[in-house]
Coordinates of C-alpha atoms in Angstrom, one line a residue:
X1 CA 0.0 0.0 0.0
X2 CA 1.1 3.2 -1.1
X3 CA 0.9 6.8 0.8
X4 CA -2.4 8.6 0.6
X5 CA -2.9 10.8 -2.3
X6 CA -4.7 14.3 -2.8
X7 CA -5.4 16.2 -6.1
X8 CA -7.4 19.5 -6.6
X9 CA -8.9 20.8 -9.1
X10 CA -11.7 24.1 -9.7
X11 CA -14.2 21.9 -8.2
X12 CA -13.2 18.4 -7.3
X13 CA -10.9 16.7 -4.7
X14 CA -9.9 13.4 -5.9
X15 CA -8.5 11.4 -2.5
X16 CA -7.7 7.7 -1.6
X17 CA -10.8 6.6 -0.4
X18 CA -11.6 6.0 2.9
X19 CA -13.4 3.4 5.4
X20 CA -16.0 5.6 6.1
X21 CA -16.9 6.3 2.0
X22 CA -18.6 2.8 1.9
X23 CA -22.0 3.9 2.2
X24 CA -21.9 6.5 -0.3
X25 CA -20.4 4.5 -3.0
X26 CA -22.4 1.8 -2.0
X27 CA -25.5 3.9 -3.0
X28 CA -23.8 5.2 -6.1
X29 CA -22.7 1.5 -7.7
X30 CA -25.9 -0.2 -6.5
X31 CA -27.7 2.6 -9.5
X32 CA -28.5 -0.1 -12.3
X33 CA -27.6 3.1 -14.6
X34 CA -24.0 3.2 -13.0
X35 CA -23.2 -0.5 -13.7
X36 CA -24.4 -0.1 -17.4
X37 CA -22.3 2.5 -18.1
X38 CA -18.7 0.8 -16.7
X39 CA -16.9 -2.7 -17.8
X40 CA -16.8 -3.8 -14.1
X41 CA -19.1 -3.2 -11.6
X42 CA -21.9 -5.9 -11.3
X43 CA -25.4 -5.5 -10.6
X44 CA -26.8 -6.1 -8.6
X45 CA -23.9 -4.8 -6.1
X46 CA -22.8 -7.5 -3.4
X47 CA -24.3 -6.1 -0.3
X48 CA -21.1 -4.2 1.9
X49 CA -19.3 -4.6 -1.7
X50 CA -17.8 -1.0 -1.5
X51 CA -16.3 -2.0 1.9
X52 CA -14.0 -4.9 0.1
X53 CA -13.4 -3.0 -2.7
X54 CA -12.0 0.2 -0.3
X55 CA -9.7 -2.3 1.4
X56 CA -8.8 -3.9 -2.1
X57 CA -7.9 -0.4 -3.4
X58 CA -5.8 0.9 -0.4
X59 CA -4.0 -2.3 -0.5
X60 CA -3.0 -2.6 -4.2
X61 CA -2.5 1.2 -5.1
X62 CA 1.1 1.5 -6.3
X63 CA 2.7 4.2 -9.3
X64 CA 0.9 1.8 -11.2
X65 CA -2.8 1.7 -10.1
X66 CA -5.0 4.2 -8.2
X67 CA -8.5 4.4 -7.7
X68 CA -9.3 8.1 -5.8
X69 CA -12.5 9.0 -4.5
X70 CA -14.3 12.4 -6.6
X71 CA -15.2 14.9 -4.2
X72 CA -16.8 17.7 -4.5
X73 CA -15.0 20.7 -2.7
X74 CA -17.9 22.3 -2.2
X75 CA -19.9 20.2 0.5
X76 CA -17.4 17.5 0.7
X77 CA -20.0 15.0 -1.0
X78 CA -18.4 12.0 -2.8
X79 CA -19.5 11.8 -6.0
X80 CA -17.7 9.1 -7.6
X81 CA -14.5 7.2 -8.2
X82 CA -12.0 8.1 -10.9
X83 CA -8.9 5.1 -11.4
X84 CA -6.0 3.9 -13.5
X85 CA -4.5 1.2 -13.7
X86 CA -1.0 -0.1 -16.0
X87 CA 0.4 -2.7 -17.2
X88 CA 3.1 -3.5 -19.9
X89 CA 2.6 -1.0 -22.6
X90 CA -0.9 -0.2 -21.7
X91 CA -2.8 1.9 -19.5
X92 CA -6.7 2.0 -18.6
X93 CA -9.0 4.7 -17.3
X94 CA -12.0 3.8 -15.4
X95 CA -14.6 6.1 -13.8
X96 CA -17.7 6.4 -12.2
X97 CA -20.3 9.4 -11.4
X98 CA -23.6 9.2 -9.5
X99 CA -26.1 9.9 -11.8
X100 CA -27.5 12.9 -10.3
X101 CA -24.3 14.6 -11.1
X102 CA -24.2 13.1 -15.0
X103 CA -23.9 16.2 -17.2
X104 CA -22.3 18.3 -14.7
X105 CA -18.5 17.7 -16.5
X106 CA -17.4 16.3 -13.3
X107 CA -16.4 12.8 -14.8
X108 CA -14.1 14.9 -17.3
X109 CA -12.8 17.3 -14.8
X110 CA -11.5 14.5 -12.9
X111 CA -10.0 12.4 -15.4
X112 CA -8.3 15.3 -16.6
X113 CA -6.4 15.4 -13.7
X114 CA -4.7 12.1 -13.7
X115 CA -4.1 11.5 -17.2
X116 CA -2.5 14.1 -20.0
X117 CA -4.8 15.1 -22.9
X118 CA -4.0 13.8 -26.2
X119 CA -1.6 16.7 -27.3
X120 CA 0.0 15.7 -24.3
X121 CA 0.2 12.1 -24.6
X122 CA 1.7 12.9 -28.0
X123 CA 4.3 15.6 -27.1
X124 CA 5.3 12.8 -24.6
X125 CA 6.0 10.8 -27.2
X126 CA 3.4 8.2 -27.2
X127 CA 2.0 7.3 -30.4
X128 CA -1.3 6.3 -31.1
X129 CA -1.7 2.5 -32.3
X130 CA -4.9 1.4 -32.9
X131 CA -8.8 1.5 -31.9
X132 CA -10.2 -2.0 -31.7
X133 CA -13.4 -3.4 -30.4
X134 CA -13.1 -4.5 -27.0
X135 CA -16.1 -6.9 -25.4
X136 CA -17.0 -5.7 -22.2
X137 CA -19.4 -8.4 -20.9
X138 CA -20.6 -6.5 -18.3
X139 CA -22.0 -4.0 -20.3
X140 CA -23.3 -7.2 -22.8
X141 CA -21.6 -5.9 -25.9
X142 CA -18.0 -5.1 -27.8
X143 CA -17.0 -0.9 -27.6
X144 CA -14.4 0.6 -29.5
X145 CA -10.9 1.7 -27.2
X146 CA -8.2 3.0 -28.5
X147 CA -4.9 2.1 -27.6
X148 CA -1.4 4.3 -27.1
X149 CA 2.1 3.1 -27.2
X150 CA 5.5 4.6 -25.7
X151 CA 8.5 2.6 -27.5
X152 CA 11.7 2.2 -25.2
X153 CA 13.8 3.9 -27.8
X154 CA 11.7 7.0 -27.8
X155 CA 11.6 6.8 -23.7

C-alpha cells in the first residue's frame, strides 16, 4: 500500500478513499444506470461490496494503479470514483459518477487530472496505435478503445 494521495482541481478533490466512504459508493454502484455505463461493476452490487473493494484499493495502489475517491469541494460530498491502472505497454482509465451529477463535467474534470490530454500524450512521445473493439461483458456488448504506445527507444 502506497501513501495517501490528494489532487485538486476548480471543483473536485480526488482522495484515496476511505473506510467511512462505503455507504456512499455503495448507493452510487448499486444505481442499475452506474453499472451499465462501466466494464466492471456488477449488478446487482454484493451487499457491503464498496467496503471490500475500499480495502482492495488501499491495498493494491502503487505508481501503477490508483482508484481516488471524486469529491466535491464544495460540500465535501463523494460523488464518484476516478482510477487507473497499468500494465506493460498499456494503461486503462475507469470512472464512475452518481447519476445525479451526470452532465455536470465532473467525470471529465477528474480524469483530466490524472491523465494528460492527447496533445500531451503525443508531445510525450506516445504514439497512437490502434482503436479495436473491445467486449465488455458486463455491459453485454463489444466498444471501440483506442490504444497508445510509448517505444523504449523514444523513452
Amino acid at each position: 500500500m502506497v501513501e495517501s494521495l490528494e489532487l485538486l482541481t476548480e471543483r473536485l478533490r480526488l482522495r484515496t478513499p476511505h473506510i467511512t466512504d462505503a455507504d456512499a459508493i455503495q448507493s452510487i454502484v448499486a444505481d442499475p444506470r452506474v453499472a451499465l455505463t462501466t466494464a466492471s461493476i456488477p449488478h446487482p452490487y454484493p451487499k457491503d461490496g464498496a467496503k471490500d473493494f475500499i480495502l482492495h484499493v488501499q491495498n493494491m495502489a502503487n505508481r501503477d494503479r490508483r482508484n481516488l475517491a471524486i469529491v466535491l469541494r464544495d460540500g465535501n460530498e463523494l460523488i464518484g470514483m476516478v482510477g487507473y491502472q497499468t500494465r506493460d505497454l498499456e494503461s486503462e482509465l475507469a470512472y464512475m459518477v452518481s447519476p445525479i451529477h451526470w452532465g455536470s463535467g465532473y467525470a471529465s474534470e477528474a480524469c483530466r487530472a490524472i491523465v494528460a490530454a492527447e496533445a500531451v500524450l503525443r508531445k510525450a512521445g506516445l504514439q497512437w496505435q490502434s482503436e479495436m473493439p473491445v467486449e465488455l461483458p458486463i455491459r453485454s456488448g463489444t466498444f471501440p478503445t483506442s490504444f497508445w504506445r510509448l517505444n523504449r527507444e523514444e523513452f
